Amino acid sequence: MTAVAPTTPRTGPEPMAVALVVVLNSLMVVLDTTIVHIAIGTLAQEFHAPLTTIQWVTTGYVLGLVTIIPITAWAVGRFGTRRLYLTAIAFFVIGSALCGLAWDVWSLVAFRVLQGLGGGMLMPVGMTIVMRAAGSGANGRLMSTLGIPPLIGPLLGPILGGFLVDGASWRWIFLINVPVGLCGWLLAARTLPADPARSRRRLDVLGLLLLSPGLASLIYGLTGGGAAFTVAGAVLGAVFVVRALTGEEPLIQLRLFFRRRLAAAAGTLTLVPAAYFGSMTILPLYYQVVRGESAAMTGMLGIPQVLAVGLTMQVATRLVDRVPPGRVVALGTVVAPAGVLLFLFQVSADVPYWRLMAAMAVMGVGIGMTLMPSMAAGTRGLSHDEAPAASTGLMIIQQVAVATGTAVLAARLNHEVLGRIPGVRDLDQAFALPASAAPLLADAFRSTYLWVAVIMAAALLPALFLPRSRPSGGDLVERS
């Protein structure tokens, strides 16, 4: 008869209670990220700023994410998950309060960076906390709770943001985080278990000092800041790459990306997010500037697209366990640009909304088939030690692509508008144009979305290099 080891009684908090606290705080972050898209037009009018400047409200937040994500694993080992998680909530709440009190566009951008530092830590540290709380007895129901924020946040965020902007003030899209975040902080302080610091691994400070300033300089140069900024950003980026390839403990393990499937995933997760999230920033402007819709109505018009992304992502993420991920992703990189083409061939000053929403839903299906399956395909077969570094690298690449795509498409739309309507210098002036200018404005959006379609279609090339057959038992761990 086999002896059974005695069961150690659980002394910590219930795993589901821990998961629910993490979900509450994660939902706050996801809602805030999607709320801001609806308010871009309002912010342009409030601060009398061109689109190339206003887009930094989004890009600044992403820069905060890019800065903090690669040091999160080091910080967890250095300070412990509970202490780091409470610090992240505090950063996010303080950043939100300061955003709501911003006095000009650049103060808002600076405070959005602070928000991004907190938001960038909350998601990965929260996942680590839940996995540790679950222990070896982790079950699907518990882990599936972590999928709630990304599923419902993009759906509720634009609607909530629209009503806040129309019914109160743009400041409330940030100030609403303060009471929610304080409740989240108190619940986390009471519920989350304490854990000791576990590691004294060195932080690649030089790599950190090269990454974010280089990215900021490059984006600023590409959006009209001048060739000097573009060159400076490119040089800093090149030095960062050399550092990452030659250093003993680099900020990002770029050497892993010499492997074909990981490089293919990185290429796909550069092009698709750049086009998709960049288009998410300018689409609300079409409804508000060309069609004269309110922020609340704009949020509701985006529901079919968000639903299509969320539902398809749930199906596709499960599908890649049975179907080669390369086939799913390749199909997604065809469907997504097809939806964009349907949109731009129809977009005008008076096209029925249902036709545009149907086209965006088609794009959403393609996006849902692409993002998470690409991540899964890239990290599948890696060793236990390599997978976290690869996932972090892919996450950073995706966020860099989002920042760059948002900035470039915003600059493109601004250029298209200024080229068609003489006398208009800033986006806020477009809101005051007569109805006769609507066809010209719609044409500017049509030309900009052609860029979206081309960038998305280009992702088919790296997607074709993802695995197109199911791995055999001996290939579960990829060899370099």
Short mmCIF file of C-alpha atoms in Angstrom, two decimals:
data_model
loop_
_atom_site.label_atom_id
_atom_site.label_comp_id
_atom_site.label_asym_id
_atom_site.label_seq_id
_atom_site.Cartn_x
_atom_site.Cartn_y
_atom_site.Cartn_z
CA MET A 1 0.00 0.00 0.00
CA THR A 2 1.38 3.40 -1.00
CA ALA A 3 1.90 5.88 1.80
CA VAL A 4 0.15 9.22 1.42
CA ALA A 5 1.99 12.30 2.59
CA PRO A 6 0.05 14.36 5.13
CA THR A 7 -1.66 17.39 3.70
CA THR A 8 -0.36 20.73 4.92
CA PRO A 9 -3.27 22.94 5.96
CA ARG A 10 -3.64 26.16 4.01
CA THR A 11 -2.67 29.16 6.13
CA GLY A 12 -2.72 31.89 3.48
CA PRO A 13 -5.66 33.64 1.84
CA GLU A 14 -8.03 31.78 -0.43
CA PRO A 15 -6.64 31.66 -3.99
CA MET A 16 -9.93 32.87 -5.49
CA ALA A 17 -9.95 35.91 -3.18
CA VAL A 18 -6.41 36.74 -4.35
CA ALA A 19 -7.46 36.30 -8.00
CA LEU A 20 -10.48 38.59 -7.61
CA VAL A 21 -8.34 41.36 -6.10
CA VAL A 22 -5.90 41.06 -9.00
CA VAL A 23 -8.78 41.09 -11.52
CA LEU A 24 -10.24 44.29 -9.99
CA ASN A 25 -6.96 46.18 -10.31
CA SER A 26 -6.20 44.77 -13.76
CA LEU A 27 -9.65 45.79 -14.99
CA MET A 28 -8.99 49.35 -13.82
CA VAL A 29 -5.82 49.46 -15.95
CA VAL A 30 -7.45 47.97 -19.07
CA LEU A 31 -10.44 50.31 -18.79
CA ASP A 32 -8.18 53.34 -18.52
CA THR A 33 -6.17 52.30 -21.57
CA THR A 34 -9.26 51.98 -23.77
CA ILE A 35 -11.05 55.02 -22.34
CA VAL A 36 -8.36 57.40 -23.58
CA HIS A 37 -8.93 56.56 -27.26
CA ILE A 38 -12.40 58.09 -27.08
CA ALA A 39 -11.09 61.31 -25.57
CA ILE A 40 -8.35 62.09 -28.12
CA GLY A 41 -10.55 64.50 -30.09
CA THR A 42 -11.76 66.23 -26.93
CA LEU A 43 -8.18 66.62 -25.70
CA ALA A 44 -7.14 68.12 -29.04
CA GLN A 45 -9.83 70.78 -28.68
CA GLU A 46 -9.14 71.37 -24.99
CA PHE A 47 -5.42 71.96 -25.47
CA HIS A 48 -5.60 73.36 -29.04
CA ALA A 49 -2.99 70.84 -30.11
CA PRO A 50 -2.30 69.00 -33.38
CA LEU A 51 -2.84 65.25 -33.58
CA THR A 52 0.92 64.63 -33.71
CA THR A 53 1.13 66.18 -30.24
CA ILE A 54 -2.05 64.70 -28.74
CA GLN A 55 -1.03 61.16 -29.71
CA TRP A 56 1.73 61.44 -27.09
CA VAL A 57 -1.01 61.04 -24.48
CA THR A 58 -1.17 57.44 -25.70
CA THR A 59 2.49 57.06 -26.62
CA GLY A 60 3.68 58.43 -23.27
CA TYR A 61 1.72 55.75 -21.45
CA VAL A 62 3.24 53.06 -23.66
CA LEU A 63 6.72 54.44 -22.99
CA GLY A 64 6.04 53.95 -19.29
CA LEU A 65 5.07 50.34 -20.00
CA VAL A 66 8.17 49.73 -22.12
CA THR A 67 10.37 51.13 -19.37
CA ILE A 68 8.93 49.05 -16.55
CA ILE A 69 8.10 45.68 -18.16
CA PRO A 70 11.71 44.50 -18.62
CA ILE A 71 12.66 45.30 -15.00
CA THR A 72 9.56 43.77 -13.43
CA ALA A 73 11.08 40.28 -13.06
CA TRP A 74 14.16 41.80 -11.40
CA ALA A 75 11.98 43.94 -9.10
CA VAL A 76 9.87 40.94 -8.04
CA GLY A 77 12.99 39.13 -6.93
CA ARG A 78 14.41 42.23 -5.27
CA PHE A 79 11.34 43.50 -3.38
CA GLY A 80 8.76 40.68 -3.37
CA THR A 81 5.43 40.53 -5.19
CA ARG A 82 3.18 42.05 -2.50
CA ARG A 83 5.31 45.13 -1.91
CA LEU A 84 5.82 45.66 -5.64
CA TYR A 85 2.11 45.21 -6.39
CA LEU A 86 1.06 47.80 -3.79
CA THR A 87 3.69 50.19 -5.17
CA ALA A 88 2.35 49.69 -8.69
CA ILE A 89 -1.21 50.53 -7.63
CA ALA A 90 0.08 53.64 -5.87
CA PHE A 91 1.96 54.78 -8.99
CA PHE A 92 -1.14 54.24 -11.12
CA VAL A 93 -3.49 56.07 -8.73
CA ILE A 94 -1.14 59.02 -8.22
CA GLY A 95 -0.52 59.22 -11.98
CA SER A 96 -4.30 59.15 -12.60
CA ALA A 97 -4.94 61.95 -10.12
CA LEU A 98 -2.20 64.09 -11.66
CA CYS A 99 -3.55 63.40 -15.18
CA GLY A 100 -6.94 64.68 -14.05
CA LEU A 101 -5.26 67.88 -12.81
CA ALA A 102 -3.03 68.42 -15.88
CA TRP A 103 -2.78 72.03 -17.04
CA ASP A 104 -1.41 71.49 -20.56
CA VAL A 105 -0.77 68.67 -22.99
CA TRP A 106 2.84 68.02 -21.99
CA SER A 107 2.05 67.85 -18.28
CA LEU A 108 -0.63 65.31 -19.19
CA VAL A 109 1.91 63.30 -21.21
CA ALA A 110 4.37 63.31 -18.28
CA PHE A 111 1.71 62.09 -15.87
CA ARG A 112 0.64 59.41 -18.37
CA VAL A 113 4.22 58.08 -18.27
CA LEU A 114 3.88 57.80 -14.49
CA GLN A 115 0.58 55.96 -14.99
CA GLY A 116 2.30 53.61 -17.43
CA LEU A 117 4.98 52.75 -14.87
CA GLY A 118 2.27 51.56 -12.50
CA GLY A 119 0.09 49.90 -15.13
CA GLY A 120 3.03 48.06 -16.64
CA MET A 121 3.81 46.36 -13.32
CA LEU A 122 0.25 45.51 -12.29
CA MET A 123 -0.53 42.92 -14.95
CA PRO A 124 2.60 40.69 -14.83
CA VAL A 125 3.04 40.95 -11.06
CA GLY A 126 -0.66 40.19 -10.54
CA MET A 127 -0.35 37.07 -12.69
CA THR A 128 2.66 35.94 -10.67
CA ILE A 129 0.73 36.46 -7.42
CA VAL A 130 -2.23 34.39 -8.63
CA MET A 131 -0.03 31.56 -9.90
CA ARG A 132 1.84 31.41 -6.58
CA ALA A 133 -1.41 31.48 -4.60
CA ALA A 134 -2.81 28.63 -6.68
CA GLY A 135 0.36 26.57 -6.30
CA SER A 136 0.54 23.11 -7.81
CA GLY A 137 -3.22 22.77 -7.50
CA ALA A 138 -3.91 25.50 -10.07
CA ASN A 139 -7.20 24.94 -11.86
CA GLY A 140 -8.67 26.32 -15.03
CA ARG A 141 -11.46 28.23 -13.27
CA LEU A 142 -9.01 30.14 -11.13
CA MET A 143 -6.58 30.97 -13.95
CA SER A 144 -9.41 31.87 -16.34
CA THR A 145 -10.35 34.78 -14.09
CA LEU A 146 -7.20 36.52 -15.35
CA GLY A 147 -8.80 36.63 -18.79
CA ILE A 148 -11.73 38.76 -17.60
CA PRO A 149 -10.06 42.21 -17.81
CA PRO A 150 -8.74 41.91 -21.40
CA LEU A 151 -12.09 40.49 -22.50
CA ILE A 152 -14.53 43.02 -21.03
CA GLY A 153 -12.23 46.04 -20.52
CA PRO A 154 -12.03 47.03 -24.21
CA LEU A 155 -15.81 46.64 -24.43
CA LEU A 156 -16.73 48.77 -21.42
CA GLY A 157 -13.89 51.29 -21.59
CA PRO A 158 -14.94 53.27 -24.69
CA ILE A 159 -18.59 53.34 -23.57
CA LEU A 160 -17.73 54.50 -20.05
CA GLY A 161 -15.23 57.00 -21.43
CA GLY A 162 -17.78 58.40 -23.85
CA PHE A 163 -20.34 59.03 -21.13
CA LEU A 164 -17.75 60.59 -18.84
CA VAL A 165 -16.47 62.93 -21.56
CA ASP A 166 -19.99 63.97 -22.64
CA GLY A 167 -21.63 64.09 -19.22
CA ALA A 168 -18.85 65.41 -17.01
CA SER A 169 -15.35 66.30 -18.24
CA TRP A 170 -12.36 64.66 -19.88
CA ARG A 171 -10.65 64.91 -16.48
CA TRP A 172 -12.97 62.25 -15.08
CA ILE A 173 -11.63 59.55 -17.39
CA PHE A 174 -8.56 59.74 -15.14
CA LEU A 175 -10.03 60.86 -11.81
CA ILE A 176 -12.41 57.90 -11.73
CA ASN A 177 -9.35 55.69 -11.17
CA VAL A 178 -8.63 57.34 -7.81
CA PRO A 179 -11.49 55.89 -5.71
CA VAL A 180 -11.35 52.59 -7.59
CA GLY A 181 -7.59 52.37 -7.15
CA LEU A 182 -7.75 53.23 -3.45
CA CYS A 183 -10.26 50.43 -2.91
CA GLY A 184 -8.04 48.10 -4.91
CA TRP A 185 -5.01 49.10 -2.84
CA LEU A 186 -6.79 48.51 0.47
CA LEU A 187 -8.11 45.12 -0.67
CA ALA A 188 -4.66 44.12 -1.91
CA ALA A 189 -3.00 45.21 1.33
CA ARG A 190 -5.49 43.14 3.31
CA THR A 191 -5.66 40.07 1.06
CA LEU A 192 -2.34 39.45 -0.67
CA PRO A 193 0.18 37.27 1.18
CA ALA A 194 3.57 38.66 2.10
CA ASP A 195 6.58 37.09 0.44
CA PRO A 196 10.31 37.60 0.97
CA ALA A 197 12.73 38.99 -1.58
CA ARG A 198 14.23 36.07 -3.47
CA SER A 199 16.96 37.36 -5.75
CA ARG A 200 19.82 39.80 -5.97
CA ARG A 201 20.21 39.59 -9.75
CA ARG A 202 21.82 42.67 -11.28
CA LEU A 203 19.71 45.13 -13.26
CA ASP A 204 20.96 46.19 -16.70
CA VAL A 205 20.88 49.92 -15.95
CA LEU A 206 22.72 50.89 -19.13
CA GLY A 207 20.24 48.97 -21.26
CA LEU A 208 17.37 50.70 -19.48
CA LEU A 209 18.93 54.12 -20.07
CA LEU A 210 19.23 53.34 -23.78
CA LEU A 211 15.81 51.77 -24.46
CA SER A 212 13.17 54.32 -23.49
CA PRO A 213 15.03 57.54 -24.43
CA GLY A 214 15.97 55.97 -27.76
CA LEU A 215 12.38 55.00 -28.49
CA ALA A 216 11.02 58.40 -27.45
CA SER A 217 13.57 60.21 -29.61
CA LEU A 218 12.91 58.00 -32.61
CA ILE A 219 9.11 58.42 -32.42
CA TYR A 220 9.41 62.18 -31.93
CA GLY A 221 11.64 62.40 -34.98
CA LEU A 222 9.33 60.27 -37.14
CA THR A 223 6.32 62.42 -36.26
CA GLY A 224 7.89 65.69 -37.31
CA GLY A 225 10.45 66.43 -34.64
CA GLY A 226 13.29 66.54 -37.14
CA ALA A 227 16.02 64.35 -38.56
CA ALA A 228 18.30 64.93 -35.56
CA PHE A 229 15.87 63.19 -33.20
CA THR A 230 15.35 60.34 -35.66
CA VAL A 231 19.11 59.77 -36.00
CA ALA A 232 19.65 60.03 -32.24
CA GLY A 233 16.90 57.50 -31.60
CA ALA A 234 18.29 55.13 -34.21
CA VAL A 235 21.79 55.35 -32.74
CA LEU A 236 20.55 54.72 -29.19
CA GLY A 237 18.50 51.80 -30.48
CA ALA A 238 21.49 50.31 -32.29
CA VAL A 239 23.66 50.60 -29.17
CA PHE A 240 20.90 48.95 -27.15
CA VAL A 241 20.78 46.02 -29.59
CA VAL A 242 24.56 45.55 -29.39
CA ARG A 243 24.37 45.70 -25.61
CA ALA A 244 21.52 43.15 -25.52
CA LEU A 245 23.41 40.75 -27.81
CA THR A 246 26.74 40.93 -25.99
CA GLY A 247 25.90 41.56 -22.31
CA GLU A 248 25.84 38.78 -19.72
CA GLU A 249 22.49 39.79 -18.17
CA PRO A 250 20.84 42.07 -20.76
CA LEU A 251 17.53 43.84 -20.23
CA ILE A 252 16.00 41.82 -23.11
CA GLN A 253 17.33 38.43 -24.23
CA LEU A 254 17.59 39.35 -27.91
CA ARG A 255 19.79 36.32 -28.64
CA LEU A 256 16.71 34.13 -28.30
CA PHE A 257 15.24 35.85 -31.35
CA PHE A 258 17.75 34.22 -33.66
CA ARG A 259 15.41 31.23 -33.56
CA ARG A 260 13.08 31.12 -36.53
CA ARG A 261 9.74 30.72 -34.82
CA LEU A 262 10.50 33.39 -32.23
CA ALA A 263 11.73 35.80 -34.90
CA ALA A 264 8.59 35.10 -36.96
CA ALA A 265 6.38 35.77 -33.93
CA ALA A 266 8.28 39.00 -33.27
CA GLY A 267 7.77 40.15 -36.87
CA THR A 268 4.06 39.42 -36.73
CA LEU A 269 3.69 41.10 -33.33
CA THR A 270 5.44 44.18 -34.68
CA LEU A 271 3.33 44.78 -37.78
CA VAL A 272 -0.15 43.75 -36.63
CA PRO A 273 -0.23 45.67 -33.30
CA ALA A 274 1.32 48.74 -34.94
CA ALA A 275 -1.49 48.87 -37.49
CA TYR A 276 -4.35 47.74 -35.25
CA PHE A 277 -3.76 49.84 -32.15
CA GLY A 278 -2.71 52.81 -34.26
CA SER A 279 -6.03 52.57 -36.12
CA MET A 280 -7.88 52.35 -32.79
CA THR A 281 -6.57 55.83 -31.98
CA ILE A 282 -7.75 57.47 -35.20
CA LEU A 283 -11.07 55.63 -35.73
CA PRO A 284 -12.95 57.59 -33.02
CA LEU A 285 -11.82 60.78 -34.74
CA TYR A 286 -13.66 59.75 -37.91
CA TYR A 287 -16.94 59.44 -36.05
CA GLN A 288 -16.41 62.67 -34.12
CA VAL A 289 -14.80 64.94 -36.74
CA VAL A 290 -16.40 63.70 -39.97
CA ARG A 291 -19.79 62.50 -38.67
CA GLY A 292 -20.17 64.86 -35.70
CA GLU A 293 -20.98 62.11 -33.21
CA SER A 294 -20.65 62.43 -29.45
CA ALA A 295 -18.00 60.56 -27.50
CA ALA A 296 -20.65 58.24 -26.00
CA MET A 297 -22.02 57.32 -29.43
CA THR A 298 -18.49 56.78 -30.71
CA GLY A 299 -17.83 54.29 -27.93
CA MET A 300 -20.95 52.30 -28.77
CA LEU A 301 -20.12 52.22 -32.48
CA GLY A 302 -16.92 50.35 -31.63
CA ILE A 303 -18.70 47.50 -29.82
CA PRO A 304 -18.86 45.03 -32.76
CA GLN A 305 -15.15 45.33 -33.45
CA VAL A 306 -14.16 44.81 -29.81
CA LEU A 307 -16.53 41.87 -29.44
CA ALA A 308 -15.10 40.28 -32.58
CA VAL A 309 -11.55 40.60 -31.25
CA GLY A 310 -12.35 39.28 -27.78
CA LEU A 311 -14.50 36.33 -28.82
CA THR A 312 -12.22 35.25 -31.66
CA MET A 313 -9.18 35.49 -29.39
CA GLN A 314 -10.83 33.13 -26.90
CA VAL A 315 -11.54 30.59 -29.65
CA ALA A 316 -8.18 30.96 -31.41
CA THR A 317 -6.18 30.62 -28.17
CA ARG A 318 -7.80 27.26 -27.55
CA LEU A 319 -7.60 26.24 -31.20
CA VAL A 320 -3.81 26.44 -31.40
CA ASP A 321 -3.57 23.48 -29.03
CA ARG A 322 -5.10 21.31 -31.79
CA VAL A 323 -4.29 23.19 -35.02
CA PRO A 324 -0.80 24.36 -36.05
CA PRO A 325 -0.58 28.02 -34.91
CA GLY A 326 1.11 29.10 -38.13
CA ARG A 327 -2.06 28.29 -40.07
CA VAL A 328 -4.30 30.20 -37.67
CA VAL A 329 -2.05 33.28 -37.64
CA ALA A 330 -1.50 33.28 -41.40
CA LEU A 331 -5.26 33.22 -41.96
CA GLY A 332 -5.65 36.05 -39.45
CA THR A 333 -3.14 38.21 -41.33
CA VAL A 334 -5.32 37.82 -44.42
CA VAL A 335 -8.69 38.38 -42.75
CA ALA A 336 -7.61 41.51 -40.80
CA PRO A 337 -6.43 43.60 -43.79
CA ALA A 338 -9.46 42.37 -45.75
CA GLY A 339 -11.66 43.99 -43.11
CA VAL A 340 -9.64 47.21 -43.33
CA LEU A 341 -10.05 47.25 -47.12
CA LEU A 342 -13.82 46.77 -46.72
CA PHE A 343 -13.79 49.78 -44.40
CA LEU A 344 -11.75 52.12 -46.58
CA PHE A 345 -13.62 51.25 -49.78
CA GLN A 346 -16.87 52.31 -48.09
CA VAL A 347 -15.87 55.12 -45.77
CA SER A 348 -17.39 58.46 -46.71
CA ALA A 349 -19.23 61.37 -45.13
CA ASP A 350 -22.59 59.58 -45.12
CA VAL A 351 -22.10 55.79 -45.40
CA PRO A 352 -24.48 53.81 -43.11
CA TYR A 353 -22.80 52.93 -39.85
CA TRP A 354 -23.74 49.24 -39.98
CA ARG A 355 -21.55 48.77 -43.03
CA LEU A 356 -18.53 50.29 -41.31
CA MET A 357 -19.14 48.30 -38.13
CA ALA A 358 -19.40 45.09 -40.15
CA ALA A 359 -16.06 45.83 -41.85
CA MET A 360 -14.39 46.56 -38.51
CA ALA A 361 -15.83 43.34 -37.09
CA VAL A 362 -14.15 41.42 -39.93
CA MET A 363 -10.87 43.10 -39.04
CA GLY A 364 -11.49 42.20 -35.39
CA VAL A 365 -11.83 38.51 -36.28
CA GLY A 366 -8.46 38.63 -38.02
CA ILE A 367 -6.83 40.42 -35.06
CA GLY A 368 -8.23 37.84 -32.64
CA MET A 369 -6.69 35.08 -34.76
CA THR A 370 -3.29 36.79 -34.74
CA LEU A 371 -2.20 38.32 -31.44
CA MET A 372 -2.33 35.59 -28.79
CA PRO A 373 -1.72 32.70 -31.22
CA SER A 374 1.48 34.46 -32.37
CA MET A 375 2.65 34.74 -28.79
CA ALA A 376 1.84 31.07 -28.17
CA ALA A 377 3.59 29.96 -31.37
CA GLY A 378 6.72 31.96 -30.58
CA THR A 379 7.18 30.64 -27.05
CA ARG A 380 6.11 27.02 -27.66
CA GLY A 381 8.96 24.54 -27.35
CA LEU A 382 11.23 26.82 -25.31
CA SER A 383 12.82 25.55 -22.12
CA HIS A 384 11.49 26.44 -18.68
CA ASP A 385 14.23 29.07 -18.25
CA GLU A 386 13.87 30.58 -21.73
CA ALA A 387 10.08 30.97 -21.92
CA PRO A 388 9.73 33.90 -19.45
CA ALA A 389 12.51 35.87 -21.17
CA ALA A 390 10.98 35.23 -24.59
CA SER A 391 7.49 36.24 -23.42
CA THR A 392 8.85 39.45 -21.91
CA GLY A 393 10.76 40.21 -25.11
CA LEU A 394 7.67 39.68 -27.27
CA MET A 395 5.60 41.86 -24.94
CA ILE A 396 8.11 44.69 -25.17
CA ILE A 397 8.34 44.38 -28.96
CA GLN A 398 4.56 44.56 -29.17
CA GLN A 399 4.39 47.68 -26.98
CA VAL A 400 7.15 49.38 -28.97
CA ALA A 401 5.18 48.61 -32.12
CA VAL A 402 2.01 50.08 -30.57
CA ALA A 403 3.81 53.31 -29.67
CA THR A 404 5.42 53.63 -33.08
CA GLY A 405 2.28 52.68 -35.04
CA THR A 406 0.11 55.12 -33.09
CA ALA A 407 2.56 57.95 -33.66
CA VAL A 408 3.12 57.25 -37.37
CA LEU A 409 -0.58 56.83 -38.25
CA ALA A 410 -1.47 59.96 -36.29
CA ALA A 411 1.17 61.88 -38.22
CA ARG A 412 -0.13 60.40 -41.48
CA LEU A 413 -3.71 61.43 -40.77
CA ASN A 414 -2.59 64.91 -39.78
CA HIS A 415 -0.64 65.20 -43.03
CA GLU A 416 -3.63 64.00 -45.09
CA VAL A 417 -6.00 66.48 -43.45
CA LEU A 418 -3.67 69.45 -43.83
CA GLY A 419 -2.99 68.57 -47.45
CA ARG A 420 -6.68 68.56 -48.38
CA ILE A 421 -8.02 71.55 -46.45
CA PRO A 422 -6.03 74.78 -46.82
CA GLY A 423 -5.87 76.94 -43.73
CA VAL A 424 -6.28 74.08 -41.25
CA ARG A 425 -3.15 73.79 -39.15
CA ASP A 426 -4.30 71.78 -36.14
CA LEU A 427 -6.74 68.93 -35.55
CA ASP A 428 -8.91 70.99 -33.20
CA GLN A 429 -9.74 73.30 -36.11
CA ALA A 430 -11.25 70.40 -38.04
CA PHE A 431 -14.06 70.14 -35.48
CA ALA A 432 -15.25 73.63 -36.44
CA LEU A 433 -15.25 73.07 -40.21
CA PRO A 434 -18.58 73.31 -42.09
CA ALA A 435 -20.41 70.19 -43.25
CA SER A 436 -19.15 70.79 -46.79
CA ALA A 437 -15.64 69.78 -45.64
CA ALA A 438 -16.80 66.34 -44.45
CA PRO A 439 -16.10 64.55 -47.80
CA LEU A 440 -12.53 65.88 -47.81
CA LEU A 441 -12.01 64.77 -44.23
CA ALA A 442 -13.43 61.33 -45.01
CA ASP A 443 -11.00 61.05 -47.92
CA ALA A 444 -8.12 61.80 -45.51
CA PHE A 445 -9.21 58.90 -43.32
CA ARG A 446 -9.53 56.65 -46.37
CA SER A 447 -5.95 57.37 -47.40
CA THR A 448 -4.67 56.80 -43.87
CA TYR A 449 -6.45 53.46 -43.58
CA LEU A 450 -4.74 52.32 -46.75
CA TRP A 451 -1.52 52.45 -44.72
CA VAL A 452 -3.21 50.37 -42.02
CA ALA A 453 -4.17 47.72 -44.58
CA VAL A 454 -0.68 47.59 -46.11
CA ILE A 455 1.06 47.23 -42.73
CA MET A 456 -1.32 44.47 -41.65
CA ALA A 457 -0.98 42.61 -44.96
CA ALA A 458 2.83 42.73 -44.62
CA ALA A 459 2.49 40.61 -41.47
CA LEU A 460 1.61 37.62 -43.66
CA LEU A 461 5.31 37.24 -44.57
CA PRO A 462 6.64 36.56 -41.05
CA ALA A 463 3.47 34.60 -40.22
CA LEU A 464 4.34 32.09 -42.95
CA PHE A 465 7.49 31.16 -40.99
CA LEU A 466 5.53 30.14 -37.89
CA PRO A 467 5.09 26.36 -37.33
CA ARG A 468 2.60 24.94 -39.82
CA SER A 469 2.57 21.41 -38.43
CA ARG A 470 1.91 20.03 -34.98
CA PRO A 471 5.10 19.41 -32.95
CA SER A 472 6.07 15.81 -32.31
CA GLY A 473 6.90 14.57 -28.84
CA GLY A 474 10.61 14.98 -29.43
CA ASP A 475 10.23 18.56 -30.55
CA LEU A 476 8.55 19.89 -27.44
CA VAL A 477 11.71 21.74 -26.51
CA GLU A 478 13.08 23.67 -29.44
CA ARG A 479 16.76 23.50 -30.11
CA SER A 480 18.69 26.48 -31.31
#
